[in-house]
Amino acid sequence: MTRRRPDPCRMGILAALACAAAAPGAPVQETALVFTDVTTRAGVDFDHQNGATPDKFMPETMSGGGLIFDYDNDGWPDLFLVNGGSFADAGVAAGARHTLYRNNGDLTFLDVSADAGIGVSGYGMGACAADYDGDGRVDLYITSVDADALYRNDGSGRFVDVTDAARLAPDSWSASCAFADYDNDGDVDLYVTRYVDFDPIHNNQYCGAETDAGRQYCHPNVYNGLSDVLYRNEGDGTFTDVSREAGIFTTEGKGLGVVFGDSDADGWIDIYVANDSVRNFLFHNRGDGTFQETGLFAGVAYGVNGEPLAGMGTDMGDVDGDGRLDVFVTNLTEQTHNLYQNLGDDLFAEVTAQTGVGLATRPFVGFGAVFFDYDNDTDLDIAVANGDVIDNISLFYPDRNYAQRNLLLANDGAGRFTDVGPASGDGFALEKVGRALAVGDLDNDGDLDILVVNNGQRADLLRNDGGNRNNAVLVRLVGTESNREGIGARLTLSVADRTLLRDVKAGSSYLGQNDTRVHFGLGPADGASRLEVRWPSGVVDVLEDIPANRIVVVVEGDGMVRTEPLDR
């Protein structure tokens, strides 16, 4: 898997200065940890088309999805970016094609869209990816305002539209999606959030005053909500809509973000949905194919004052090291983004203010959100893509801007956060209209890089420079009884005096998905003493003496079958 390694002395200005100062016999200066904007040099030239018009069609300001996935199984994560379109210009709509970038292994990417077979599918929103048919190749689901599509990976670098053959029938505005095996039968099922009953021809509401400020994009409360959809994988290449029989059907939601996670550690994966301006949902998996909505009683439905918030992006992760999955949700300016601490016994506490999340996030409108260990110090930090929803917001509120900087919230190890974005390099100095945000180790050097998809603007690729000063391990799962990628598996790693918890997820954040390989920062430790993998099938693999700075491949029932060095 060895490819050309980037020159460390060219990894940003601070790194170059450190190398220049390292004369023979002189101590080497430590490189500051920064995120460097490498979009242009990486060959990523994706410009999102939103088709913005004076008619203020609501999807124009909501779209912009993307994900990180290894579509060609070469061990180097690739990129897929979802374009929008236009409701007024057929030429713009036809040209708003999605883009697939193949990773060259040296943090440059090749646009292979022309050969990939992925066409325009309505006004695009987001995507998620998983091997739904168990053939060892990762497939792709694309959400849109009116025509979702499922593409099967045929292994030749091409994708084939199998939406109809798979018995999927998307007919409304879909937003985020996620794959997981909710019934533990060995294949991945599909959850799709649906937003509101917007129709560009018959139902484009006028919002805003008849003043110089003019028309603005509508608040979702002027539209009716739609039910999300749960598709059960039948194991023969087809899916069945089981939303009603599974108990998730309700038109009370206005779903934007979704994440699967076993919030109560009972072996059955649950579903958390971020809804816009109505209560959020926590669907508790009963283990019999049905769910019970418990968000209100669990304490994750509303904000601290008991009001519904503008839920958009979401993720689950153990931020305080207590072995339970906590929940993060992004919202509008002044609402703050929310952090819910899992107390166990199906209860959560809203801890936004006391953890520093409230102060850091209050000025921002948040979309994509990810728990990740950016500095390899063992705890989970948070990255958020920000950008307002009203393009002319400054006419209504002079102190607010449509474009905003993104957030990097550093965890102190106990679940308290500080915004370190302003000190984290040119990547976090960008001010854009952020939507999807995804993370993955794109150069296999042991630290996590960031992809941000911006609405109506160029996407950004941010390289992590310095995160691998600490050690790390990447774990790739291969299921046998469970689904092929081990989606939904729970990994528990013992390193030094800490126990780290990570789940394999295929879809989270907002309109996007992270690399499904599981990343553990190890701090200065030269390895981990123990790794336990609990597969969705119930099989448990226990590995001992895990070496640092390796990619570890674990096969269900066989344990660790090989390791490969990280390209540090």
XYZ file of C-alpha atoms in Angstrom:
568
model
C 0.000 0.000 0.000
C 3.066 2.249 -0.054
C 2.830 5.299 -2.288
C 4.780 8.537 -2.574
C 4.996 10.224 0.805
C 4.434 13.991 1.052
C 7.525 16.030 1.991
C 6.987 17.025 5.655
C 8.897 20.262 5.046
C 6.173 21.344 2.591
C 3.275 20.702 4.960
C 2.337 24.335 5.635
C 4.250 27.457 6.627
C 4.888 26.452 10.224
C 6.299 23.114 9.183
C 8.569 24.760 6.607
C 9.945 27.145 9.224
C 10.593 24.262 11.584
C 12.529 22.376 8.901
C 14.545 25.453 7.964
C 15.562 25.941 11.573
C 16.714 22.349 11.948
C 20.407 22.903 11.175
C 22.834 20.065 11.959
C 23.303 19.803 15.696
C 20.395 22.125 16.442
C 17.226 20.856 18.145
C 14.287 20.319 15.788
C 11.409 22.675 16.534
C 8.071 21.000 17.086
C 5.496 21.684 14.398
C 2.282 23.371 15.522
C -0.900 21.418 14.846
C -2.763 23.164 12.054
C -5.252 22.364 9.309
C -3.925 23.488 5.949
C -6.176 24.269 3.005
C -4.799 21.939 0.312
C -7.858 21.954 -1.940
C -6.168 23.327 -5.045
C -2.933 21.363 -4.822
C -4.944 18.200 -4.137
C -6.810 18.622 -7.426
C -10.244 19.049 -5.816
C -12.007 21.722 -7.874
C -15.630 20.965 -7.057
C -17.928 23.993 -7.153
C -21.353 23.372 -5.702
C -24.199 24.701 -7.849
C -27.208 25.859 -5.846
C -29.073 27.594 -8.694
C -29.973 30.511 -6.428
C -32.786 32.708 -7.766
C -34.868 35.665 -6.515
C -37.675 33.139 -5.974
C -35.767 31.767 -2.955
C -36.508 28.088 -3.493
C -35.718 26.646 -0.070
C -33.389 23.776 -1.158
C -31.053 26.341 -2.739
C -29.652 27.182 0.683
C -29.783 23.679 2.206
C -27.849 21.447 -0.199
C -24.183 20.518 -0.410
C -23.365 16.936 0.593
C -20.280 14.789 0.493
C -18.605 11.709 1.894
C -15.312 9.892 2.303
C -15.265 6.241 1.223
C -12.924 3.743 -0.431
C -14.922 2.851 -3.529
C -12.103 0.924 -5.252
C -10.819 -1.015 -2.213
C -7.222 0.125 -2.633
C -6.824 1.274 0.972
C -6.894 4.994 0.165
C -10.137 6.869 0.971
C -11.808 8.567 -1.989
C -14.216 11.514 -2.129
C -17.760 11.878 -3.424
C -19.375 15.309 -3.608
C -23.057 15.928 -4.227
C -24.156 18.803 -6.435
C -27.410 20.735 -6.217
C -28.973 21.987 -9.434
C -31.583 24.552 -10.372
C -35.358 24.837 -10.308
C -35.351 27.675 -12.857
C -32.614 26.887 -15.387
C -32.635 23.510 -17.135
C -29.062 24.012 -18.329
C -27.740 24.555 -14.823
C -29.749 21.582 -13.583
C -28.318 19.276 -16.251
C -24.775 20.454 -15.595
C -24.862 20.114 -11.817
C -23.215 16.719 -11.838
C -21.946 14.898 -8.795
C -18.185 14.351 -8.617
C -16.185 11.247 -7.694
C -12.509 11.751 -6.891
C -10.099 8.813 -6.749
C -7.315 9.104 -4.192
C -3.878 8.855 -5.851
C -2.206 8.003 -2.548
C -0.213 11.222 -2.265
C -3.042 13.507 -1.176
C -3.924 14.345 -4.739
C -7.159 13.259 -6.359
C -8.283 12.412 -9.893
C -11.784 13.297 -11.090
C -13.153 9.981 -12.398
C -16.778 11.091 -12.624
C -16.968 10.729 -16.398
C -16.297 6.993 -16.154
C -18.219 6.322 -12.939
C -21.711 6.179 -14.447
C -23.307 8.414 -11.821
C -25.837 10.733 -13.403
C -27.852 13.725 -12.288
C -30.641 12.645 -9.951
C -32.940 15.548 -9.286
C -31.807 18.461 -7.128
C -29.050 16.794 -5.085
C -28.731 16.956 -1.312
C -26.429 14.372 0.311
C -25.183 10.781 0.285
C -24.210 7.739 2.315
C -22.379 4.564 1.336
C -22.224 0.893 2.348
C -21.917 -2.564 0.830
C -25.639 -3.312 0.801
C -25.380 -6.554 -1.238
C -22.374 -8.092 0.509
C -20.174 -8.400 -2.581
C -17.210 -6.640 -0.999
C -17.723 -3.337 -2.817
C -19.112 -0.148 -1.325
C -22.336 1.083 -2.919
C -23.785 4.589 -2.894
C -27.116 6.190 -2.024
C -27.750 9.789 -3.091
C -30.534 11.894 -1.596
C -32.290 14.711 -3.421
C -35.355 16.923 -3.347
C -37.283 14.672 -5.716
C -35.340 11.658 -6.999
C -33.050 9.694 -4.663
C -30.899 7.051 -6.305
C -29.135 3.837 -5.254
C -25.991 2.997 -7.213
C -24.421 -0.462 -7.055
C -20.647 -0.609 -7.349
C -19.838 -3.141 -10.088
C -16.136 -3.356 -9.184
C -14.839 -1.907 -12.443
C -14.851 1.696 -11.256
C -18.434 2.148 -12.398
C -21.715 2.448 -10.554
C -25.054 1.164 -11.870
C -28.381 2.798 -11.007
C -30.445 0.052 -9.312
C -33.038 2.271 -7.635
C -36.015 0.629 -9.302
C -34.615 -2.904 -9.114
C -33.989 -2.430 -5.386
C -37.658 -1.395 -4.927
C -36.803 2.023 -3.551
C -39.452 4.644 -4.213
C -38.244 8.099 -3.182
C -40.836 10.765 -3.923
C -40.218 13.649 -1.517
C -37.489 15.947 -0.242
C -34.826 13.707 1.310
C -31.855 15.079 3.261
C -29.434 12.846 5.184
C -29.183 9.079 5.071
C -27.403 6.322 6.972
C -26.882 2.576 6.708
C -26.888 0.115 9.629
C -28.131 -3.376 10.428
C -31.033 -2.532 12.738
C -32.362 -6.127 12.856
C -28.938 -7.837 13.158
C -29.643 -10.184 10.244
C -26.279 -9.691 8.552
C -27.025 -6.984 5.977
C -27.325 -3.223 6.198
C -30.647 -1.426 6.183
C -31.200 2.193 5.142
C -32.660 5.199 6.966
C -33.501 8.363 4.998
C -34.565 11.621 6.627
C -37.221 13.618 4.827
C -37.700 17.312 5.386
C -40.827 19.282 4.362
C -43.502 19.196 1.670
C -41.854 21.841 -0.509
C -42.750 21.818 -4.200
C -41.016 24.306 -6.536
C -44.057 24.706 -8.785
C -47.067 24.511 -6.486
C -45.738 25.187 -3.009
C -42.918 27.736 -2.952
C -44.063 30.050 -0.174
C -43.232 33.758 -0.085
C -41.375 34.785 3.074
C -39.984 38.161 4.078
C -41.346 41.643 4.304
C -42.229 43.831 1.344
C -39.338 46.170 2.180
C -35.893 46.982 0.852
C -34.663 43.831 2.599
C -36.823 41.838 0.220
C -37.670 38.172 0.037
C -35.811 35.593 2.107
C -35.628 31.830 2.384
C -38.542 30.510 4.402
C -38.520 29.109 7.897
C -39.583 25.436 7.881
C -42.646 26.233 9.973
C -44.436 27.413 6.824
C -44.344 23.855 5.458
C -45.722 20.570 6.735
C -43.302 17.893 7.863
C -42.751 14.538 6.183
C -42.124 11.112 7.618
C -38.641 9.683 7.400
C -38.259 6.289 5.723
C -36.740 3.071 7.042
C -35.919 0.521 4.342
C -35.288 -3.061 5.432
C -32.714 -4.937 3.373
C -34.234 -8.229 2.230
C -30.852 -9.771 1.432
C -31.652 -10.358 -2.246
C -30.785 -6.911 -3.592
C -34.152 -5.397 -2.691
C -35.474 -3.234 0.125
C -38.886 -2.923 1.762
C -40.286 0.276 3.273
C -41.043 -0.804 6.858
C -41.521 2.683 8.300
C -45.015 2.019 9.588
C -44.546 -1.495 10.896
C -41.234 -0.552 12.524
C -42.842 2.377 14.340
C -40.819 5.254 12.915
C -43.542 6.692 10.666
C -44.628 10.166 11.793
C -45.199 13.467 10.014
C -44.297 15.399 13.177
C -40.641 15.482 12.158
C -38.720 17.662 9.724
C -35.658 15.482 9.468
C -32.258 16.839 8.448
C -29.611 14.807 10.288
C -29.467 11.167 11.351
C -27.020 8.865 13.101
C -27.243 5.233 14.183
C -25.780 4.260 17.575
C -26.427 1.754 20.330
C -27.209 4.417 22.915
C -28.152 1.938 25.661
C -25.538 -0.744 24.841
C -28.103 -3.519 24.591
C -26.761 -4.890 21.307
C -29.519 -3.346 19.165
C -28.709 -0.177 17.286
C -30.858 2.895 17.913
C -31.554 5.918 15.703
C -31.207 9.602 16.529
C -32.797 12.178 14.197
C -32.144 15.935 14.231
C -35.376 17.706 13.253
C -35.632 21.342 12.223
C -37.710 23.471 14.615
C -39.651 20.517 16.006
C -38.548 18.008 18.645
C -35.719 15.613 17.842
C -36.325 11.865 17.833
C -34.567 9.019 19.588
C -35.905 5.738 18.241
C -35.138 3.013 20.767
C -34.667 -0.371 19.122
C -36.815 -2.967 20.869
C -34.945 -5.849 19.262
C -38.019 -7.296 17.546
C -37.936 -5.174 14.391
C -39.758 -2.258 15.979
C -38.765 1.041 17.591
C -40.179 3.219 20.351
C -39.689 6.984 20.114
C -38.208 8.003 23.493
C -36.575 11.381 22.803
C -38.725 13.361 25.233
C -38.309 10.967 28.153
C -34.616 10.431 27.411
C -33.972 14.189 27.444
C -32.687 14.643 23.877
C -35.787 16.069 22.170
C -35.510 19.737 23.161
C -33.094 22.438 24.240
C -32.290 23.252 27.836
C -35.342 25.546 28.101
C -37.712 22.916 26.775
C -38.131 24.449 23.322
C -37.612 22.758 19.943
C -34.470 23.884 18.165
C -33.330 23.986 14.540
C -31.674 20.551 14.545
C -29.537 20.030 11.442
C -26.354 17.995 11.864
C -25.747 15.308 14.485
C -23.303 12.704 15.740
C -22.884 10.223 18.577
C -19.690 9.532 20.493
C -18.260 9.040 23.973
C -16.791 12.452 24.771
C -16.200 11.964 28.489
C -14.768 8.448 28.523
C -17.544 6.852 30.548
C -18.326 4.148 27.988
C -21.642 5.629 26.852
C -22.585 7.409 23.618
C -23.290 11.112 23.969
C -25.189 13.158 21.360
C -24.285 16.393 19.584
C -26.731 18.472 17.491
C -26.188 21.708 15.541
C -28.710 24.564 15.539
C -29.243 28.230 14.606
C -27.513 31.370 15.837
C -28.265 32.186 19.502
C -29.765 28.747 20.099
C -26.278 27.229 20.537
C -25.428 23.753 19.337
C -26.368 21.098 21.877
C -24.411 18.422 23.726
C -26.356 15.728 25.557
C -24.448 13.589 28.064
C -25.524 9.959 28.294
C -26.205 9.144 31.953
C -27.174 5.529 31.339
C -30.588 3.987 31.995
C -31.896 5.675 28.807
C -31.410 9.152 30.243
C -29.387 12.123 28.983
C -28.459 15.479 30.518
C -28.275 18.660 28.446
C -24.736 19.873 29.265
C -24.198 22.494 26.579
C -23.417 25.425 28.867
C -21.218 23.708 31.441
C -19.055 21.992 28.808
C -18.175 25.208 26.964
C -20.135 24.201 23.863
C -22.753 26.919 24.397
C -20.354 29.855 24.534
C -18.356 28.622 21.548
C -21.319 27.920 19.274
C -23.830 30.663 20.069
C -22.856 33.016 17.184
C -23.064 30.306 14.506
C -25.545 28.433 12.335
C -24.275 24.860 12.297
C -24.723 22.041 9.806
C -22.196 19.197 9.452
C -20.831 17.971 12.793
C -18.333 15.259 13.656
C -16.815 13.728 16.773
C -13.165 12.953 16.009
C -9.778 12.891 17.734
C -7.928 15.463 15.630
C -4.830 15.651 17.857
C -4.516 11.927 18.679
C -4.661 12.585 22.426
C -7.277 9.778 22.907
C -10.404 11.924 23.461
C -13.056 12.992 20.962
C -13.067 16.584 19.757
C -15.750 18.253 17.612
C -15.652 19.899 14.184
C -18.626 21.868 12.839
C -19.357 23.345 9.407
C -21.152 26.666 9.800
C -23.073 28.984 7.480
C -26.363 30.840 7.736
C -29.503 29.709 5.892
C -30.540 33.190 4.681
C -28.265 34.532 1.945
C -29.304 38.146 2.546
C -29.222 37.835 6.340
C -27.160 41.027 6.736
C -30.108 43.061 5.387
C -32.249 41.816 8.252
C -29.501 41.549 10.899
C -26.494 43.788 10.081
C -24.226 41.950 12.526
C -24.706 38.537 10.845
C -23.177 37.048 7.719
C -24.222 34.258 5.365
C -20.649 32.931 5.238
C -19.180 31.897 8.581
C -16.013 30.272 9.848
C -16.098 26.664 10.950
C -15.518 25.443 14.490
C -12.874 23.168 15.981
C -13.709 22.364 19.602
C -10.874 20.737 21.549
C -11.788 18.293 24.318
C -9.841 18.603 27.569
C -10.264 14.872 28.194
C -13.169 15.222 30.579
C -15.781 16.408 28.077
C -15.192 20.175 28.294
C -14.518 22.050 25.072
C -12.623 25.122 23.863
C -12.773 26.662 20.387
C -9.244 26.377 18.985
C -10.195 27.076 15.364
C -8.658 30.588 15.218
C -5.262 29.110 16.164
C -5.532 26.061 13.902
C -4.268 27.255 10.551
C -5.676 28.631 7.327
C -8.172 25.783 6.981
C -10.198 27.097 9.911
C -9.809 30.739 8.870
C -12.038 30.228 5.820
C -15.461 31.892 5.945
C -17.949 30.122 3.712
C -21.468 28.697 3.677
C -20.618 25.310 5.185
C -22.943 22.340 4.875
C -21.553 18.773 4.887
C -18.427 17.956 6.895
C -16.660 14.582 6.838
C -13.384 13.287 8.272
C -10.953 10.543 7.325
C -7.228 9.839 7.175
C -6.902 10.685 3.493
C -3.118 10.306 3.370
C -2.892 7.350 5.791
C -0.435 9.228 7.988
C -2.227 8.625 11.284
C -4.263 11.805 11.722
C -7.697 12.793 10.458
C -8.213 15.245 7.598
C -11.421 17.171 6.855
C -13.665 17.589 3.815
C -16.141 20.495 3.868
C -18.790 20.959 1.171
C -19.981 24.554 0.878
C -23.279 25.703 -0.553
C -22.851 27.558 -3.850
C -19.073 27.607 -3.420
C -15.945 25.529 -3.817
C -15.488 22.589 -1.467
C -12.515 22.625 0.920
C -10.012 19.895 1.735
C -8.162 20.520 5.000
C -5.020 18.510 5.711
C -4.172 17.763 9.325
C -0.556 18.828 9.860
C 0.807 17.783 13.235
C -1.953 15.561 14.612
C 0.311 12.560 14.163
C 2.896 13.889 16.600
C 0.934 11.581 18.861
C 0.491 7.942 17.889
C -2.601 6.306 16.436
C -4.098 3.119 15.054
C -6.642 2.684 12.252
C -8.900 -0.366 12.365
C -10.594 -1.781 9.283
C -13.276 -4.407 9.883
C -14.297 -7.227 7.558
C -17.534 -8.934 8.533
C -18.395 -12.568 7.834
C -21.592 -13.242 9.763
C -22.188 -9.503 10.144
C -22.390 -7.020 7.288
C -19.219 -6.798 5.236
C -17.898 -3.532 6.696
C -18.892 -4.244 10.290
C -21.179 -1.214 10.358
C -22.665 -0.978 13.828
C -19.790 -2.844 15.482
C -18.545 -1.449 18.782
C -14.798 -1.211 19.365
C -13.313 -0.788 22.842
C -9.587 -0.067 23.056
C -7.468 -0.083 26.222
C -4.494 2.269 26.051
C -2.423 3.394 29.036
C -5.013 4.050 31.756
C -7.903 4.865 29.401
C -10.625 2.863 27.701
C -11.749 4.303 24.369
C -15.090 3.586 22.713
C -15.786 3.910 18.987
C -18.612 2.651 16.764
C -18.504 1.978 13.029
C -20.943 4.375 11.324
C -22.058 4.749 7.719
C -23.772 8.127 7.684
C -23.934 10.979 10.235
C -23.057 14.695 10.362
C -25.298 16.449 7.779
C -25.725 15.115 4.227
C -22.500 13.159 4.607
C -20.413 10.317 5.959
C -16.941 9.755 7.393
C -14.386 7.111 6.494
C -15.695 3.869 8.035
C -12.244 2.831 9.237
C -12.104 3.410 12.994
C -9.433 5.834 14.185
C -7.990 5.779 17.695
C -5.530 8.386 18.898
C -3.103 6.797 21.365
C -1.288 9.837 22.724
C 2.410 9.003 23.312
C 1.683 5.290 23.887
C 3.528 2.898 21.566
C 0.558 0.570 21.407
C -2.678 -0.565 23.005
C -2.955 -3.490 25.391
C -6.357 -4.728 24.252
C -8.966 -4.237 21.531
C -12.437 -5.743 21.795
C -14.708 -5.817 18.749
C -18.387 -6.590 19.349
C -19.916 -7.335 15.972
C -23.625 -6.851 15.160
C -23.945 -10.666 14.973
C -22.932 -10.947 18.625
C -19.499 -12.371 17.836
C -16.753 -10.865 20.014
C -13.123 -10.699 18.886
C -10.482 -9.821 21.464
C -7.031 -8.711 20.313
C -4.025 -8.042 22.496
C -0.843 -6.007 22.066
C -2.028 -3.745 19.249
C 0.946 -1.914 17.727
C 0.850 1.851 17.271
C 0.938 3.609 13.916
C -0.492 0.701 11.979
C -3.595 -0.021 9.944
C -5.070 -3.116 11.570
C -7.400 -5.416 9.617
C -9.794 -7.465 11.750
C -11.893 -10.268 10.249
C -14.970 -11.368 12.183
C -14.172 -14.570 14.068
C -10.513 -14.591 12.985
C -9.263 -11.514 14.805
C -6.335 -9.466 13.535
C -5.288 -10.931 10.179
C -2.715 -8.323 9.157
C -1.307 -4.900 9.871
C 0.212 -2.285 7.589
C 2.348 0.708 8.568
C 0.887 4.182 8.503
C 2.648 6.543 6.105
C 4.020 8.899 8.778
